[in-house]
CSV table of C-alpha atoms and ligand atoms in Angstrom, one decimal:
chain,number,residue,atom,x,y,z
C,1,MET,CA,89.7,106.7,134.6
C,2,ARG,CA,92.8,104.6,134.8
C,3,THR,CA,93.5,102.5,131.6
C,4,THR,CA,94.7,98.9,132.2
C,5,TYR,CA,97.3,97.7,129.7
C,6,TYR,CA,97.4,94.0,128.7
C,7,LYS,CA,100.2,92.6,126.5
C,8,VAL,CA,99.3,89.3,124.8
C,9,ASP,CA,101.1,87.1,122.3
C,10,PRO,CA,99.2,87.4,119.0
C,11,VAL,CA,99.8,83.7,118.2
C,12,ASN,CA,99.2,82.2,121.6
C,13,PRO,CA,97.2,84.7,123.6
C,14,ASP,CA,96.9,84.3,127.4
C,15,ARG,CA,93.4,83.0,128.1
C,16,GLY,CA,93.4,84.7,131.6
C,17,VAL,CA,93.9,88.1,130.1
C,18,LEU,CA,91.2,87.7,127.5
C,19,THR,CA,88.8,86.3,130.1
C,20,GLU,CA,89.4,89.4,132.2
C,21,ALA,CA,88.9,91.8,129.2
C,22,ALA,CA,85.8,89.9,128.2
C,23,LYS,CA,84.4,90.4,131.7
C,24,LEU,CA,85.1,94.1,131.4
C,25,LEU,CA,83.0,94.2,128.2
C,26,ARG,CA,80.2,92.2,129.8
C,27,GLN,CA,80.1,94.7,132.7
C,28,GLY,CA,79.7,97.7,130.3
C,29,GLY,CA,83.3,98.7,130.0
C,30,LEU,CA,85.4,99.9,127.0
C,31,VAL,CA,88.2,97.7,125.8
C,32,ALA,CA,90.5,98.4,122.8
C,33,PHE,CA,91.6,95.3,121.0
C,34,PRO,CA,93.5,94.3,117.9
C,35,THR,CA,91.8,93.0,114.7
C,36,GLU,CA,93.4,92.2,111.4
C,37,THR,CA,92.3,95.6,110.0
C,38,VAL,CA,92.9,98.3,112.8
C,39,TYR,CA,92.5,98.4,116.6
C,40,GLY,CA,88.9,98.5,117.6
C,41,LEU,CA,87.3,100.1,120.6
C,42,GLY,CA,84.9,97.5,121.9
C,43,ALA,CA,81.7,97.7,124.1
C,44,ASN,CA,78.7,95.5,124.6
C,45,GLY,CA,76.8,96.0,121.4
C,46,LEU,CA,73.4,95.2,123.0
C,47,ASP,CA,73.9,97.7,125.9
C,48,SER,CA,73.0,101.3,124.8
C,49,LYS,CA,74.8,102.8,127.8
C,50,ALA,CA,78.1,101.0,127.1
C,51,VAL,CA,77.8,102.0,123.4
C,52,GLY,CA,77.3,105.6,124.5
C,53,GLY,CA,80.7,105.4,126.2
C,54,ILE,CA,82.3,104.6,122.8
C,55,PHE,CA,80.9,107.9,121.3
C,56,ARG,CA,82.1,109.9,124.3
C,57,ALA,CA,85.6,108.5,124.4
C,58,LYS,CA,86.1,109.0,120.7
C,59,GLY,CA,84.2,112.3,120.3
C,60,ARG,CA,82.3,110.5,117.6
C,61,PRO,CA,79.1,112.1,116.1
C,62,SER,CA,76.1,110.1,117.4
C,63,ASP,CA,74.6,109.6,113.9
C,64,ASN,CA,77.7,107.6,112.8
C,65,PRO,CA,76.7,104.0,113.3
C,66,LEU,CA,78.9,101.2,114.7
C,67,ILE,CA,79.8,97.8,113.3
C,68,LEU,CA,78.8,94.8,115.5
C,69,HIS,CA,81.5,92.1,115.7
C,70,ILE,CA,80.6,88.5,116.1
C,71,ASP,CA,82.6,85.3,116.5
C,72,THR,CA,80.7,82.8,114.4
C,73,PRO,CA,78.6,83.3,111.3
C,74,ASP,CA,75.4,81.9,112.9
C,75,LYS,CA,75.3,84.9,115.2
C,76,LEU,CA,74.2,87.1,112.3
C,77,SER,CA,70.7,85.7,112.4
C,78,LYS,CA,70.3,87.1,115.9
C,79,LEU,CA,71.0,90.6,114.7
C,80,ALA,CA,69.5,90.6,111.1
C,81,ALA,CA,65.8,90.5,110.2
C,82,THR,CA,66.8,88.9,106.9
C,83,VAL,CA,70.0,87.8,105.3
C,84,PRO,CA,69.8,88.5,101.5
C,85,ALA,CA,71.4,86.1,99.1
C,86,SER,CA,74.1,88.6,98.3
C,87,ALA,CA,75.1,88.9,101.9
C,88,GLN,CA,75.2,85.1,102.3
C,89,ALA,CA,77.4,84.7,99.2
C,90,LEU,CA,79.9,87.3,100.5
C,91,ILE,CA,79.9,85.8,104.0
C,92,ASP,CA,80.5,82.3,102.7
C,93,LYS,CA,83.5,83.5,100.8
C,94,TYR,CA,85.1,86.2,103.0
C,95,TRP,CA,84.2,85.5,106.6
C,96,PRO,CA,86.1,85.6,108.8
C,97,GLY,CA,87.8,88.6,107.3
C,98,PRO,CA,87.8,92.4,106.6
C,99,LEU,CA,84.2,92.5,105.3
C,100,THR,CA,81.2,94.2,106.9
C,101,VAL,CA,77.7,93.5,105.6
C,102,VAL,CA,74.8,96.0,106.1
C,103,VAL,CA,71.5,94.2,106.5
C,104,LYS,CA,68.0,95.0,108.0
C,105,ARG,CA,68.2,94.8,111.7
C,106,LEU,CA,66.1,93.0,114.3
C,107,PRO,CA,64.3,95.4,116.8
C,108,HIS,CA,66.5,94.6,119.8
C,109,VAL,CA,69.6,96.1,118.1
C,110,PRO,CA,70.0,99.4,119.9
C,111,ASP,CA,69.4,102.7,118.1
C,112,ALA,CA,72.7,103.8,119.7
C,113,VAL,CA,74.5,101.3,117.5
C,114,THR,CA,72.7,101.9,114.2
C,115,GLY,CA,72.3,105.7,114.5
C,116,GLY,CA,68.6,105.1,114.4
C,117,LEU,CA,68.8,103.4,110.9
C,118,ASP,CA,66.7,100.3,110.3
C,119,THR,CA,69.9,98.5,109.2
C,120,VAL,CA,72.8,97.1,111.1
C,121,ALA,CA,76.5,96.6,110.0
C,122,VAL,CA,78.0,93.2,111.1
C,123,ARG,CA,81.5,91.7,110.7
C,124,LEU,CA,83.3,88.5,111.7
C,125,PRO,CA,87.0,89.4,112.1
C,126,ASP,CA,89.8,87.0,111.3
C,127,SER,CA,92.0,88.1,114.2
C,128,LEU,CA,92.4,85.2,116.7
C,129,ILE,CA,92.4,87.6,119.6
C,130,ALA,CA,89.4,89.5,118.4
C,131,ARG,CA,87.4,86.4,117.9
C,132,GLU,CA,88.4,84.8,121.2
C,133,LEU,CA,87.6,88.0,123.1
C,134,ILE,CA,84.1,88.1,121.5
C,135,ARG,CA,83.5,84.4,122.2
C,136,LEU,CA,84.5,84.8,125.8
C,137,ALA,CA,82.3,87.9,126.2
C,138,GLY,CA,79.4,86.0,124.7
C,139,ILE,CA,77.9,89.2,123.2
C,140,PRO,CA,78.1,91.1,119.9
C,141,VAL,CA,80.9,93.7,120.4
C,142,ALA,CA,80.3,97.1,118.9
C,143,ALA,CA,83.8,98.4,117.8
C,144,PRO,CA,84.7,101.3,115.7
C,145,SER,CA,88.4,102.2,115.2
C,146,ALA,CA,90.0,103.0,118.6
C,147,ASN,CA,91.1,106.5,117.8
C,148,THR,CA,89.8,110.0,118.5
C,149,SER,CA,87.3,110.8,115.7
C,150,GLY,CA,88.9,112.5,112.7
C,151,ARG,CA,92.4,111.2,113.4
C,152,PRO,CA,94.2,108.4,111.5
C,153,SER,CA,93.0,105.0,112.7
C,154,PRO,CA,95.3,103.1,115.1
C,155,THR,CA,97.3,100.1,113.9
C,156,THR,CA,99.3,99.7,117.1
C,157,ALA,CA,98.4,99.8,120.8
C,158,GLN,CA,100.6,102.8,121.2
C,159,ASP,CA,98.4,104.7,118.6
C,160,VAL,CA,95.4,103.8,120.8
C,161,ALA,CA,97.1,104.9,124.0
C,162,ARG,CA,98.0,108.3,122.4
C,163,ASP,CA,94.3,109.1,121.7
C,164,LEU,CA,92.4,107.2,124.4
C,165,ASP,CA,94.6,106.7,127.5
C,166,GLY,CA,92.6,107.6,130.6
C,167,LYS,CA,89.3,107.5,128.6
C,168,ILE,CA,88.8,103.8,128.4
C,169,ASP,CA,89.1,100.8,130.7
C,170,ALA,CA,91.7,98.7,128.9
C,171,ILE,CA,93.9,98.2,125.9
C,172,ILE,CA,95.0,94.8,124.7
C,173,ASP,CA,98.4,95.0,122.9
C,174,ALA,CA,99.2,92.3,120.5
C,175,GLY,CA,101.5,94.2,118.1
C,176,PRO,CA,100.7,95.8,114.8
C,177,CYS,CA,97.6,95.0,112.6
C,178,ALA,CA,98.3,93.0,109.5
C,179,ILE,CA,96.0,94.8,107.0
C,180,GLY,CA,96.2,98.3,108.3
C,181,VAL,CA,93.0,99.8,106.7
C,182,GLU,CA,89.4,99.2,107.9
C,183,SER,CA,87.0,96.6,106.6
C,184,THR,CA,85.1,96.9,103.3
C,185,VAL,CA,81.5,97.9,104.0
C,186,VAL,CA,78.8,96.5,101.6
C,187,ASP,CA,75.1,97.4,101.8
C,188,CYS,CA,73.3,94.2,101.0
C,189,THR,CA,69.8,95.7,101.3
C,190,THR,CA,69.8,97.2,97.8
C,191,PRO,CA,68.7,95.1,94.7
C,192,VAL,CA,72.3,95.3,93.5
C,193,PRO,CA,74.7,95.4,96.6
C,194,THR,CA,76.4,98.8,97.1
C,195,LEU,CA,80.0,99.4,98.1
C,196,LEU,CA,79.8,102.0,100.9
C,197,ARG,CA,83.5,101.9,102.0
C,198,PRO,CA,86.4,100.3,100.2
C,199,GLY,CA,88.6,98.3,102.6
C,200,GLY,CA,90.5,95.0,103.2
C,201,ILE,CA,88.3,93.0,100.8
C,202,THR,CA,89.0,94.5,97.4
C,203,TYR,CA,86.5,95.7,94.7
C,204,GLU,CA,87.9,92.9,92.5
C,205,MET,CA,87.2,90.3,95.2
C,206,LEU,CA,83.6,91.6,95.6
C,207,ILE,CA,83.0,91.4,91.8
C,208,ALA,CA,84.3,87.8,91.8
C,209,VAL,CA,81.4,86.8,94.1
C,210,LEU,CA,78.6,89.2,93.2
C,211,GLY,CA,79.2,89.7,89.4
C,212,GLU,CA,78.2,93.4,89.8
C,213,ILE,CA,78.2,96.0,92.5
C,214,GLU,CA,77.1,99.6,92.7
C,215,VAL,CA,79.5,102.1,94.2
C,216,ASP,CA,78.2,104.8,96.5
C,217,PRO,CA,78.4,108.0,94.5
C,218,SER,CA,80.3,109.8,97.3
C,219,LEU,CA,83.3,107.4,96.7
C,220,ALA,CA,83.8,109.0,93.3
C,221,GLY,CA,84.6,112.2,95.0
C,222,SER,CA,81.2,113.7,94.2
C,223,THR,CA,79.3,115.9,96.6
C,224,ALA,CA,76.6,113.3,97.0
C,225,VAL,CA,75.6,112.6,100.6
C,226,PRO,CA,77.1,109.2,101.5
C,227,ARG,CA,74.7,106.4,102.4
C,228,SER,CA,77.2,105.3,105.0
C,229,PRO,CA,76.8,108.1,107.5
C,230,GLY,CA,80.4,107.8,108.7
C,231,MET,CA,81.8,108.6,105.2
C,232,LYS,CA,80.6,112.3,105.4
C,233,TYR,CA,83.0,113.2,108.2
C,234,THR,CA,86.6,114.4,107.9
C,235,HIS,CA,88.7,111.4,108.7
C,236,TYR,CA,92.1,110.0,109.0
C,237,ALA,CA,93.7,113.4,109.0
C,238,PRO,CA,97.3,114.0,110.2
C,239,ALA,CA,98.2,117.0,112.4
C,240,ALA,CA,99.1,119.4,109.5
C,241,PRO,CA,97.1,120.2,106.4
C,242,MET,CA,97.8,117.7,103.7
C,243,PHE,CA,97.6,117.9,99.9
C,244,LEU,CA,97.2,114.7,97.8
C,245,VAL,CA,99.0,114.6,94.4
C,246,GLU,CA,97.2,112.4,91.9
C,247,ALA,CA,98.8,111.7,88.5
C,248,GLY,CA,100.2,109.0,86.2
C,249,GLN,CA,103.5,107.5,87.2
C,250,GLU,CA,105.5,109.6,84.6
C,251,SER,CA,104.4,113.0,86.0
C,252,LEU,CA,103.8,112.1,89.6
C,253,SER,CA,107.4,112.7,90.9
C,254,PHE,CA,107.7,115.9,88.9
C,255,LEU,CA,104.4,117.3,90.2
C,256,LEU,CA,105.3,116.4,93.8
C,257,ARG,CA,108.7,118.0,93.5
C,258,ARG,CA,107.3,121.1,92.0
C,259,GLU,CA,104.7,121.6,94.8
C,260,ILE,CA,107.2,120.8,97.5
C,261,ASN,CA,109.9,123.1,96.0
C,262,GLN,CA,107.3,125.9,95.9
C,263,ALA,CA,106.4,125.3,99.6
C,264,LEU,CA,110.1,125.2,100.6
C,265,ALA,CA,110.8,128.4,98.7
C,266,ALA,CA,107.9,130.0,100.7
C,267,GLY,CA,109.9,129.1,103.9
C,268,LYS,CA,107.6,126.3,104.9
C,269,THR,CA,108.7,123.1,106.7
C,270,VAL,CA,107.4,120.4,104.5
C,271,GLY,CA,106.4,116.7,105.2
C,272,ALA,CA,105.8,114.1,102.5
C,273,VAL,CA,104.0,110.7,102.6
C,274,VAL,CA,105.4,108.9,99.6
C,275,SER,CA,106.7,105.7,98.1
C,276,ALA,CA,110.3,104.5,98.6
C,277,GLU,CA,110.9,105.4,94.9
C,278,VAL,CA,109.8,109.0,95.2
C,279,ALA,CA,111.4,109.5,98.6
C,280,ASN,CA,114.8,109.2,97.0
C,281,GLU,CA,114.1,112.0,94.6
C,282,LEU,CA,112.9,114.6,97.2
C,283,PRO,CA,115.0,117.5,98.5
C,284,GLN,CA,116.9,116.5,101.7
C,285,GLN,CA,115.2,119.0,104.0
C,286,VAL,CA,111.7,117.4,103.4
C,287,ILE,CA,110.6,115.2,106.3
C,288,THR,CA,109.5,112.0,104.6
C,289,ALA,CA,107.3,109.1,105.8
C,290,VAL,CA,107.7,106.2,103.4
C,291,TYR,CA,104.6,104.0,103.1
C,292,GLY,CA,106.3,101.3,101.0
C,293,PRO,CA,107.3,100.4,97.5
C,294,ARG,CA,104.9,101.8,94.8
C,295,ALA,CA,103.8,98.5,93.4
C,296,HIS,CA,103.0,96.9,96.8
C,297,THR,CA,99.5,98.1,97.7
C,298,GLY,CA,99.3,95.6,100.7
C,299,VAL,CA,102.5,97.1,102.2
C,300,ILE,CA,101.2,100.6,101.6
C,301,ALA,CA,97.9,99.9,103.3
C,302,ALA,CA,99.7,98.3,106.3
C,303,ASN,CA,101.9,101.4,106.7
C,304,LEU,CA,99.5,104.2,105.7
C,305,TYR,CA,98.2,105.3,109.1
C,306,THR,CA,101.6,105.0,110.8
C,307,ALA,CA,103.0,107.3,108.1
C,308,LEU,CA,100.2,109.8,108.7
C,309,ARG,CA,100.6,109.7,112.4
C,310,SER,CA,104.4,110.1,112.1
C,311,PHE,CA,103.8,113.9,111.8
C,312,ASP,CA,102.0,114.1,115.1
C,313,ASN,CA,105.2,115.2,116.9
C,314,LYS,CA,106.9,117.0,114.0
C,315,ALA,CA,106.4,120.7,113.4
C,316,VAL,CA,105.6,120.6,109.7
C,317,ASP,CA,103.5,123.4,108.1
C,318,VAL,CA,102.2,121.3,105.2
C,319,ILE,CA,102.3,117.6,104.0
C,320,TYR,CA,102.2,116.4,100.5
C,321,ALA,CA,101.0,112.8,99.8
C,322,GLU,CA,101.7,110.7,96.7
C,323,GLY,CA,98.6,109.0,95.2
C,324,ILE,CA,98.7,105.4,93.9
C,325,ALA,CA,96.8,103.4,91.4
C,326,GLU,CA,93.3,102.3,92.6
C,327,GLN,CA,93.8,98.6,92.1
C,328,GLY,CA,93.5,96.0,94.8
C,329,LEU,CA,94.0,97.7,98.2
C,330,GLY,CA,95.0,100.8,96.3
C,331,LEU,CA,91.2,101.8,96.2
C,332,ALA,CA,91.0,101.8,100.0
C,333,VAL,CA,94.3,103.6,100.3
C,334,MET,CA,93.2,106.4,97.9
C,335,ASN,CA,89.9,106.7,99.7
C,336,ARG,CA,91.7,107.3,103.0
C,337,LEU,CA,94.2,109.7,101.5
C,338,ARG,CA,91.5,111.7,99.8
C,339,LYS,CA,89.6,112.1,103.0
C,340,ALA,CA,92.8,112.7,105.1
C,341,SER,CA,93.6,115.6,102.7
C,342,GLY,CA,90.1,117.0,103.1
C,343,TYR,CA,89.9,116.6,99.2
C,344,ARG,CA,92.8,119.1,98.7
C,345,ILE,CA,93.8,117.3,95.5
C,346,ILE,CA,96.5,118.4,93.0
C,347,CYS,CA,96.1,116.8,89.6
C,348,GLU,CA,98.0,117.0,86.3
W,401,AMP,P1,84.5,102.6,111.9
W,401,AMP,O1,84.0,101.4,112.7
W,401,AMP,O2,84.9,103.7,112.7
W,401,AMP,O3,85.5,102.1,110.9
W,401,AMP,O4,83.2,103.0,111.0
W,401,AMP,C1,82.2,102.1,110.6
W,401,AMP,C2,81.7,102.5,109.2
W,401,AMP,O5,80.5,101.7,108.9
W,401,AMP,C3,81.2,104.0,109.1
W,401,AMP,O6,81.6,104.5,107.9
W,401,AMP,C4,79.7,103.8,109.3
W,401,AMP,O7,79.0,104.9,108.7
W,401,AMP,C5,79.4,102.5,108.6
W,401,AMP,N1,78.2,101.9,109.0
W,401,AMP,C6,77.9,101.3,110.2
W,401,AMP,N2,76.6,100.9,110.3
W,401,AMP,C7,76.0,101.2,109.1
W,401,AMP,C8,74.7,101.1,108.6
W,401,AMP,N3,73.8,100.5,109.3
W,401,AMP,N4,74.5,101.6,107.3
W,401,AMP,C9,75.5,102.1,106.6
W,401,AMP,N5,76.8,102.3,107.1
W,401,AMP,C10,77.0,101.9,108.3
W,402,MG,MG1,86.9,104.9,112.3
């Protein structure tokens, strides 16, 4: 398959281009497009065959359900059997935005989308291009991240092309994504809503609306089977094995340098995914990818996947990543780093 590349202005997108891409979606095609979180791989969310194409292109396990993207809040009632008060409160506050609600589904939502579950995940993205594309398509758009399953999510059109060129119909390039980590997924079908995946809407922001929230036990690093099927798979992983160093700020740099020096002494080529502060303290031969200043979790989230992907074309034997505090977007960043490391975690 030949992939068509469209370049559009993120502020003033070309209507003609989006109309063409929307037509491809309506015809059952696969179109990668930018959102405020990461690039999504879109297909007609009511067409099982089109949705099947997403799983094939990504190599995604078929029991990992997809998020349906809509362009206005009223479309939720066409997908959900009921909208619990908790979901409505979250939607009123955070839509459009990086928040996905899981609700009971209506029967016409295909099994291919929900992985056979009786629930459906729905999001209304803030991205102008995403919303305009969905509006022009006139359908809910199923869209997981536009990467090969298991790899770091794409935050640029070039990342998408690297994984999916020749496997999908089109890629809309509107530059890098603003947030850089995926949406927050909240299951609103439980008496107290449950956080299934931390993301662009922070834990603190959820508490501000809900008062209380349960956290899926799998997020605490336990061996519990996650309720969000996608959370059980290896994810976000760079090309070489990665170790995550988690420690207080005083000992973090020391621990990282100790591990890195041991690997260097063993003759390994070493990569590091670290803050600007720690990068300055590492031996010169370490290949570093700086994700941002330690205190700026928003900057770190925006640069995280680019940092992980920067090792794709570098022959490193091992990568060490620096953990950060789990406040604000730090919770989502640490969730991704733990998964990217396959839970190879080095603590004090
Ligand atoms: P992705 O779009 O690739 O970022 O992944 C979507 C995430 O939402 C995965 O972790 C899925 O398991 C999760 N998800 C989608 N639908 C449901 C659902 N009905 N119930 C629970 N989790 C879901
Ligand atoms: Mg994904």
